[in-house]
């Protein structure tokens, strides 16, 4: 029984260390010092049922002196150390540029024969958003075949409410019966996905973007907090390592549903993103964090769009 407990404890600690390693990937040079030291003194000799052991120094011989410490204490000390690393090495890291911002994504099917007219309508709306909605910080008109979409980011909930009562929403309402399959209620309102921004890479070279991706993610049972933590940590990683990703945002729709939205100048930017550190991390953790895992929970939910207009 003691050996079984030892192995279980060792695995729990190893999993915890690995999780914090990847969350602090942008600080690996310093984080690895503590992580590697922790491994060298801890993971080799965790061997007492109901508790854990670490190595101490021995003045009498070369054998290590063992000292018992509760697992909870060691875990808390390690988390605190890693958090301190994150806080004190942030000079080169991007702040959360959209803290407290909200977002909306609406994918709408064009009515039969109205795809081009609907696309033209949305493309022409960008200047009106820019002129009349100061709280709408980003606004994208998107198209994928006969589906049109809008993704926008607001400085706060009041700005989102102003947007939905503004001139563009009013014009879409007035034309929805003609342009949108299902009209205003079934084709527009029913497809609104509001969210909070968890983390973002600030937009760069915004008007060179031609293509966008929206990915919806459902957290696996009991994993919503961990998925939110991963997505929140990912924004600075994207900013530091993905120059071809021109804007990236992690979103929380509700307690268990999340999304990622990003834009690129061309497909090479998208390919670089999906070969990057954040995609690799999500791929590695998807079997635990995402309902359906990587293939059915992530890849199957990728929606790519052409960008028609940007505010």
Short mmCIF file of C-alpha atoms in Angstrom, two decimals:
data_model
loop_
_atom_site.label_atom_id
_atom_site.label_comp_id
_atom_site.label_asym_id
_atom_site.label_seq_id
_atom_site.Cartn_x
_atom_site.Cartn_y
_atom_site.Cartn_z
CA UNK A 1 0.00 0.00 0.00
CA UNK A 2 2.86 2.39 0.78
CA UNK A 3 4.34 1.89 -2.69
CA UNK A 4 0.96 2.56 -4.33
CA UNK A 5 0.51 5.77 -2.35
CA UNK A 6 4.05 6.85 -3.22
CA UNK A 7 3.39 6.41 -6.94
CA UNK A 8 0.04 8.23 -6.74
CA UNK A 9 1.62 11.16 -4.89
CA UNK A 10 4.50 11.30 -7.33
CA UNK A 11 2.13 11.44 -10.30
CA UNK A 12 -0.03 14.16 -8.76
CA UNK A 13 2.96 16.37 -8.10
CA UNK A 14 4.46 15.69 -11.53
CA UNK A 15 1.18 16.66 -13.20
CA UNK A 16 0.95 19.86 -11.16
CA UNK A 17 4.51 20.88 -11.98
CA UNK A 18 3.97 20.22 -15.68
CA UNK A 19 0.76 22.27 -15.71
CA UNK A 20 2.52 25.28 -14.20
CA UNK A 21 5.51 24.82 -16.49
CA UNK A 22 3.34 25.19 -19.57
CA UNK A 23 1.37 28.09 -18.13
CA UNK A 24 4.68 29.88 -17.56
CA UNK A 25 6.28 28.85 -20.83
CA UNK A 26 7.28 32.41 -21.57
CA UNK A 27 9.40 32.39 -18.36
CA UNK A 28 11.01 29.00 -18.91
CA UNK A 29 14.56 30.20 -18.35
CA UNK A 30 13.84 31.17 -14.77
CA UNK A 31 10.95 28.83 -14.02
CA UNK A 32 13.05 25.83 -14.99
CA UNK A 33 15.56 26.64 -12.22
CA UNK A 34 12.93 26.10 -9.53
CA UNK A 35 11.13 23.33 -11.39
CA UNK A 36 14.31 21.35 -11.98
CA UNK A 37 15.49 21.89 -8.43
CA UNK A 38 12.08 20.80 -7.17
CA UNK A 39 12.26 17.67 -9.26
CA UNK A 40 15.77 16.86 -8.08
CA UNK A 41 14.90 17.09 -4.39
CA UNK A 42 11.31 15.95 -4.50
CA UNK A 43 10.24 13.52 -7.14
CA UNK A 44 13.01 10.99 -6.50
CA UNK A 45 12.14 10.25 -2.89
CA UNK A 46 8.42 10.80 -2.32
CA UNK A 47 7.95 7.55 -0.44
CA UNK A 48 5.72 7.73 2.61
CA UNK A 49 2.05 6.81 2.58
CA UNK A 50 -0.13 9.74 3.63
CA UNK A 51 2.62 12.28 3.18
CA UNK A 52 5.69 13.16 1.15
CA UNK A 53 9.40 13.26 1.69
CA UNK A 54 12.17 15.48 0.40
CA UNK A 55 15.94 15.30 0.66
CA UNK A 56 17.88 17.18 3.27
CA UNK A 57 21.58 17.39 3.84
CA UNK A 58 23.54 14.80 5.79
CA UNK A 59 26.75 15.67 7.56
CA UNK A 60 27.67 12.12 8.53
CA UNK A 61 27.54 10.19 5.24
CA UNK A 62 26.59 10.38 1.61
CA UNK A 63 23.10 8.99 2.15
CA UNK A 64 20.37 11.61 1.96
CA UNK A 65 18.62 12.59 5.15
CA UNK A 66 14.87 12.36 4.71
CA UNK A 67 12.52 14.92 6.18
CA UNK A 68 8.74 14.54 6.03
CA UNK A 69 6.68 17.45 4.67
CA UNK A 70 2.93 17.44 3.92
CA UNK A 71 2.13 17.34 0.21
CA UNK A 72 -0.22 20.34 0.56
CA UNK A 73 2.60 22.48 1.98
CA UNK A 74 5.01 21.56 -0.81
CA UNK A 75 2.44 22.15 -3.53
CA UNK A 76 1.51 25.56 -2.10
CA UNK A 77 5.14 26.61 -1.83
CA UNK A 78 5.77 25.55 -5.40
CA UNK A 79 2.73 27.39 -6.76
CA UNK A 80 3.76 30.49 -4.83
CA UNK A 81 7.28 30.32 -6.24
CA UNK A 82 6.05 29.93 -9.78
CA UNK A 83 3.54 32.76 -9.33
CA UNK A 84 6.35 34.98 -8.05
CA UNK A 85 8.39 34.14 -11.15
CA UNK A 86 5.46 35.11 -13.34
CA UNK A 87 4.92 38.38 -11.50
CA UNK A 88 8.56 39.44 -11.36
CA UNK A 89 9.55 38.55 -14.92
CA UNK A 90 6.76 40.36 -16.71
CA UNK A 91 8.83 43.20 -18.09
CA UNK A 92 8.96 41.59 -21.50
CA UNK A 93 5.48 40.14 -21.34
CA UNK A 94 2.36 41.78 -22.69
CA UNK A 95 -0.19 43.00 -20.19
CA UNK A 96 -3.74 41.79 -20.63
CA UNK A 97 -4.58 44.43 -23.21
CA UNK A 98 -8.33 43.85 -23.09
CA UNK A 99 -8.97 43.32 -19.43
CA UNK A 100 -12.71 43.67 -18.67
CA UNK A 101 -13.59 43.80 -22.38
CA UNK A 102 -16.53 41.87 -23.79
CA UNK A 103 -17.11 40.36 -27.22
CA UNK A 104 -19.83 39.03 -29.50
CA UNK A 105 -19.82 36.57 -32.37
CA UNK A 106 -22.82 36.16 -34.68
CA UNK A 107 -22.81 33.71 -37.57
CA UNK A 108 -25.79 34.23 -39.88
CA UNK A 109 -26.95 32.21 -42.90
CA UNK A 110 -27.68 34.29 -45.99
CA UNK A 111 -31.17 34.00 -47.42
CA UNK A 112 -31.43 32.17 -50.73
CA UNK A 113 -29.87 34.23 -53.50
CA UNK A 114 -28.83 37.01 -51.09
CA UNK A 115 -25.23 36.04 -50.27
CA UNK A 116 -23.60 38.79 -52.32
CA UNK A 117 -26.06 41.43 -51.18
CA UNK A 118 -25.60 40.44 -47.53
CA UNK A 119 -21.79 40.52 -47.91
CA UNK A 120 -21.99 43.96 -49.49
CA UNK A 121 -24.24 45.20 -46.70
CA UNK A 122 -21.81 44.06 -43.99
CA UNK A 123 -18.74 45.38 -45.79
CA UNK A 124 -20.39 48.79 -46.02
CA UNK A 125 -21.22 48.85 -42.30
CA UNK A 126 -17.65 49.24 -41.04
CA UNK A 127 -17.43 53.03 -41.57
CA UNK A 128 -20.73 53.50 -39.74
CA UNK A 129 -19.43 51.51 -36.77
CA UNK A 130 -16.29 53.63 -36.74
CA UNK A 131 -18.26 56.88 -36.83
CA UNK A 132 -20.97 56.08 -34.32
CA UNK A 133 -19.64 53.48 -31.86
CA UNK A 134 -16.57 54.65 -29.91
CA UNK A 135 -16.98 51.81 -27.41
CA UNK A 136 -16.76 49.17 -30.13
CA UNK A 137 -13.01 48.68 -30.18
CA UNK A 138 -12.86 46.07 -32.94
CA UNK A 139 -15.45 45.01 -35.50
CA UNK A 140 -15.02 42.41 -38.23
CA UNK A 141 -17.38 41.44 -41.05
CA UNK A 142 -16.67 37.85 -42.12
CA UNK A 143 -17.74 35.40 -44.81
CA UNK A 144 -17.47 31.64 -45.30
CA UNK A 145 -19.49 30.58 -48.33
CA UNK A 146 -23.14 31.41 -47.71
CA UNK A 147 -22.51 32.16 -44.03
CA UNK A 148 -21.82 35.72 -42.95
CA UNK A 149 -20.60 36.65 -39.49
CA UNK A 150 -19.75 39.58 -37.26
CA UNK A 151 -17.14 39.49 -34.51
CA UNK A 152 -16.71 42.53 -32.32
CA UNK A 153 -14.96 43.57 -29.10
CA UNK A 154 -16.32 46.18 -26.70
CA UNK A 155 -14.67 48.14 -23.94
CA UNK A 156 -17.40 47.11 -21.50
CA UNK A 157 -20.96 45.80 -21.28
CA UNK A 158 -22.40 49.30 -21.76
CA UNK A 159 -20.60 49.59 -25.09
CA UNK A 160 -22.01 46.25 -26.21
CA UNK A 161 -25.52 47.38 -25.30
CA UNK A 162 -24.93 50.60 -27.25
CA UNK A 163 -23.81 48.59 -30.26
CA UNK A 164 -26.94 46.44 -30.29
CA UNK A 165 -29.10 49.54 -30.10
CA UNK A 166 -26.98 51.44 -32.63
CA UNK A 167 -27.28 52.35 -36.29
CA UNK A 168 -25.70 49.19 -37.74
CA UNK A 169 -27.85 46.84 -35.67
CA UNK A 170 -30.89 48.90 -36.60
CA UNK A 171 -30.04 48.69 -40.30
CA UNK A 172 -29.48 44.92 -40.07
CA UNK A 173 -32.78 44.55 -38.26
CA UNK A 174 -34.53 46.47 -41.02
CA UNK A 175 -32.97 44.33 -43.78
CA UNK A 176 -32.85 40.95 -42.05
CA UNK A 177 -36.07 39.59 -43.55
CA UNK A 178 -34.53 40.01 -46.99
CA UNK A 179 -30.86 39.20 -46.34
CA UNK A 180 -30.84 36.62 -43.54
CA UNK A 181 -32.31 33.13 -43.60
CA UNK A 182 -34.67 33.16 -40.61
CA UNK A 183 -34.91 36.94 -40.44
CA UNK A 184 -33.98 38.99 -37.40
CA UNK A 185 -35.17 36.69 -34.63
CA UNK A 186 -34.21 33.23 -35.90
CA UNK A 187 -31.33 34.23 -38.15
CA UNK A 188 -29.60 36.95 -36.11
CA UNK A 189 -30.69 37.13 -32.46
CA UNK A 190 -30.74 33.35 -32.01
CA UNK A 191 -27.13 33.14 -33.19
CA UNK A 192 -25.60 35.77 -30.90
CA UNK A 193 -22.79 34.40 -28.72
CA UNK A 194 -21.74 36.96 -26.11
CA UNK A 195 -18.53 36.41 -24.19
CA UNK A 196 -15.95 37.93 -21.86
CA UNK A 197 -12.38 38.39 -23.07
CA UNK A 198 -10.01 36.27 -20.97
CA UNK A 199 -6.80 37.21 -22.73
CA UNK A 200 -5.68 38.83 -25.96
CA UNK A 201 -2.82 39.80 -28.20
CA UNK A 202 -3.20 43.46 -29.13
CA UNK A 203 -3.98 44.02 -32.81
CA UNK A 204 -1.05 44.80 -35.11
CA UNK A 205 -1.13 45.63 -38.84
CA UNK A 206 -4.89 45.26 -38.49
CA UNK A 207 -5.90 46.28 -41.98
CA UNK A 208 -3.55 43.81 -43.64
CA UNK A 209 -5.64 40.93 -42.28
CA UNK A 210 -7.57 38.91 -44.88
CA UNK A 211 -8.58 35.77 -43.01
CA UNK A 212 -9.90 34.84 -39.57
CA UNK A 213 -10.59 31.77 -37.45
CA UNK A 214 -13.20 31.17 -34.77
CA UNK A 215 -12.99 28.03 -32.63
CA UNK A 216 -15.60 27.10 -30.07
CA UNK A 217 -14.49 24.89 -27.15
CA UNK A 218 -16.53 23.09 -24.52
CA UNK A 219 -14.74 22.26 -21.30
CA UNK A 220 -14.66 18.63 -20.24
CA UNK A 221 -16.61 17.91 -17.01
CA UNK A 222 -14.89 19.57 -14.07
CA UNK A 223 -12.23 21.20 -16.27
CA UNK A 224 -13.70 24.66 -16.95
CA UNK A 225 -11.37 26.45 -14.53
CA UNK A 226 -8.31 24.71 -15.91
CA UNK A 227 -9.28 25.45 -19.50
CA UNK A 228 -9.90 29.09 -18.59
CA UNK A 229 -6.48 29.24 -16.91
CA UNK A 230 -4.76 27.83 -19.98
CA UNK A 231 -6.51 30.25 -22.34
CA UNK A 232 -5.82 33.20 -20.05
CA UNK A 233 -2.11 32.35 -19.99
CA UNK A 234 -1.98 31.94 -23.77
CA UNK A 235 -2.40 35.59 -24.81
CA UNK A 236 1.13 36.73 -23.85
CA UNK A 237 2.58 33.59 -25.45
CA UNK A 238 0.88 34.43 -28.74
CA UNK A 239 2.13 38.02 -28.46
CA UNK A 240 5.69 36.87 -27.80
CA UNK A 241 5.95 34.05 -30.32
CA UNK A 242 3.49 34.63 -33.20
CA UNK A 243 4.26 37.75 -35.24
CA UNK A 244 1.99 36.54 -38.05
CA UNK A 245 -1.02 36.35 -35.74
CA UNK A 246 -2.29 39.91 -36.07
CA UNK A 247 -4.92 39.66 -33.34
CA UNK A 248 -5.85 36.84 -30.97
CA UNK A 249 -8.47 36.62 -28.24
CA UNK A 250 -9.53 33.92 -25.82
CA UNK A 251 -13.18 34.17 -24.83
CA UNK A 252 -15.44 32.71 -22.17
CA UNK A 253 -19.05 32.38 -23.33
CA UNK A 254 -20.50 30.83 -20.18
CA UNK A 255 -19.38 28.54 -17.37
CA UNK A 256 -18.36 25.67 -19.66
CA UNK A 257 -18.04 27.15 -23.15
CA UNK A 258 -15.09 29.06 -24.55
CA UNK A 259 -13.82 30.29 -27.90
CA UNK A 260 -10.73 31.57 -29.67
CA UNK A 261 -10.78 34.23 -32.38
CA UNK A 262 -7.73 35.22 -34.40
CA UNK A 263 -6.83 36.96 -37.64
CA UNK A 264 -3.98 36.62 -40.14
CA UNK A 265 -2.67 38.38 -43.22
CA UNK A 266 -2.79 35.09 -45.15
CA UNK A 267 -2.91 31.34 -44.70
CA UNK A 268 0.79 31.18 -43.86
CA UNK A 269 0.00 33.08 -40.68
CA UNK A 270 -2.74 30.63 -39.78
CA UNK A 271 -0.44 27.68 -40.47
CA UNK A 272 2.27 29.21 -38.28
CA UNK A 273 -0.28 29.69 -35.51
CA UNK A 274 -1.45 26.08 -35.60
CA UNK A 275 2.17 24.94 -35.53
CA UNK A 276 2.95 27.25 -32.61
CA UNK A 277 3.32 26.90 -28.86
CA UNK A 278 -0.28 27.68 -27.89
CA UNK A 279 -1.76 25.21 -30.37
CA UNK A 280 0.77 22.62 -29.23
CA UNK A 281 -0.15 23.19 -25.60
CA UNK A 282 -3.87 22.95 -26.34
CA UNK A 283 -3.29 19.80 -28.39
CA UNK A 284 -1.36 18.25 -25.51
CA UNK A 285 -4.01 19.11 -22.90
CA UNK A 286 -7.17 18.72 -25.01
CA UNK A 287 -7.81 15.10 -24.04
CA UNK A 288 -8.21 16.25 -20.43
CA UNK A 289 -9.54 19.81 -20.74
CA UNK A 290 -11.79 19.80 -23.82
CA UNK A 291 -14.94 17.77 -24.38
CA UNK A 292 -14.19 15.59 -27.41
CA UNK A 293 -10.41 16.04 -27.17
CA UNK A 294 -8.29 17.57 -29.92
CA UNK A 295 -9.95 16.04 -32.99
CA UNK A 296 -13.64 16.23 -32.04
CA UNK A 297 -13.49 19.09 -29.54
CA UNK A 298 -11.05 21.47 -31.22
CA UNK A 299 -10.32 20.69 -34.88
CA UNK A 300 -13.95 19.83 -35.66
CA UNK A 301 -15.02 23.24 -34.35
CA UNK A 302 -12.59 25.35 -36.39
CA UNK A 303 -14.41 27.84 -38.64
CA UNK A 304 -12.33 29.83 -41.13
CA UNK A 305 -13.58 33.08 -42.68
CA UNK A 306 -12.57 35.66 -45.24
CA UNK A 307 -12.51 39.17 -43.77
CA UNK A 308 -14.81 41.58 -45.62
CA UNK A 309 -14.29 44.69 -43.48
CA UNK A 310 -12.64 45.85 -40.26
CA UNK A 311 -13.18 48.68 -37.84
#
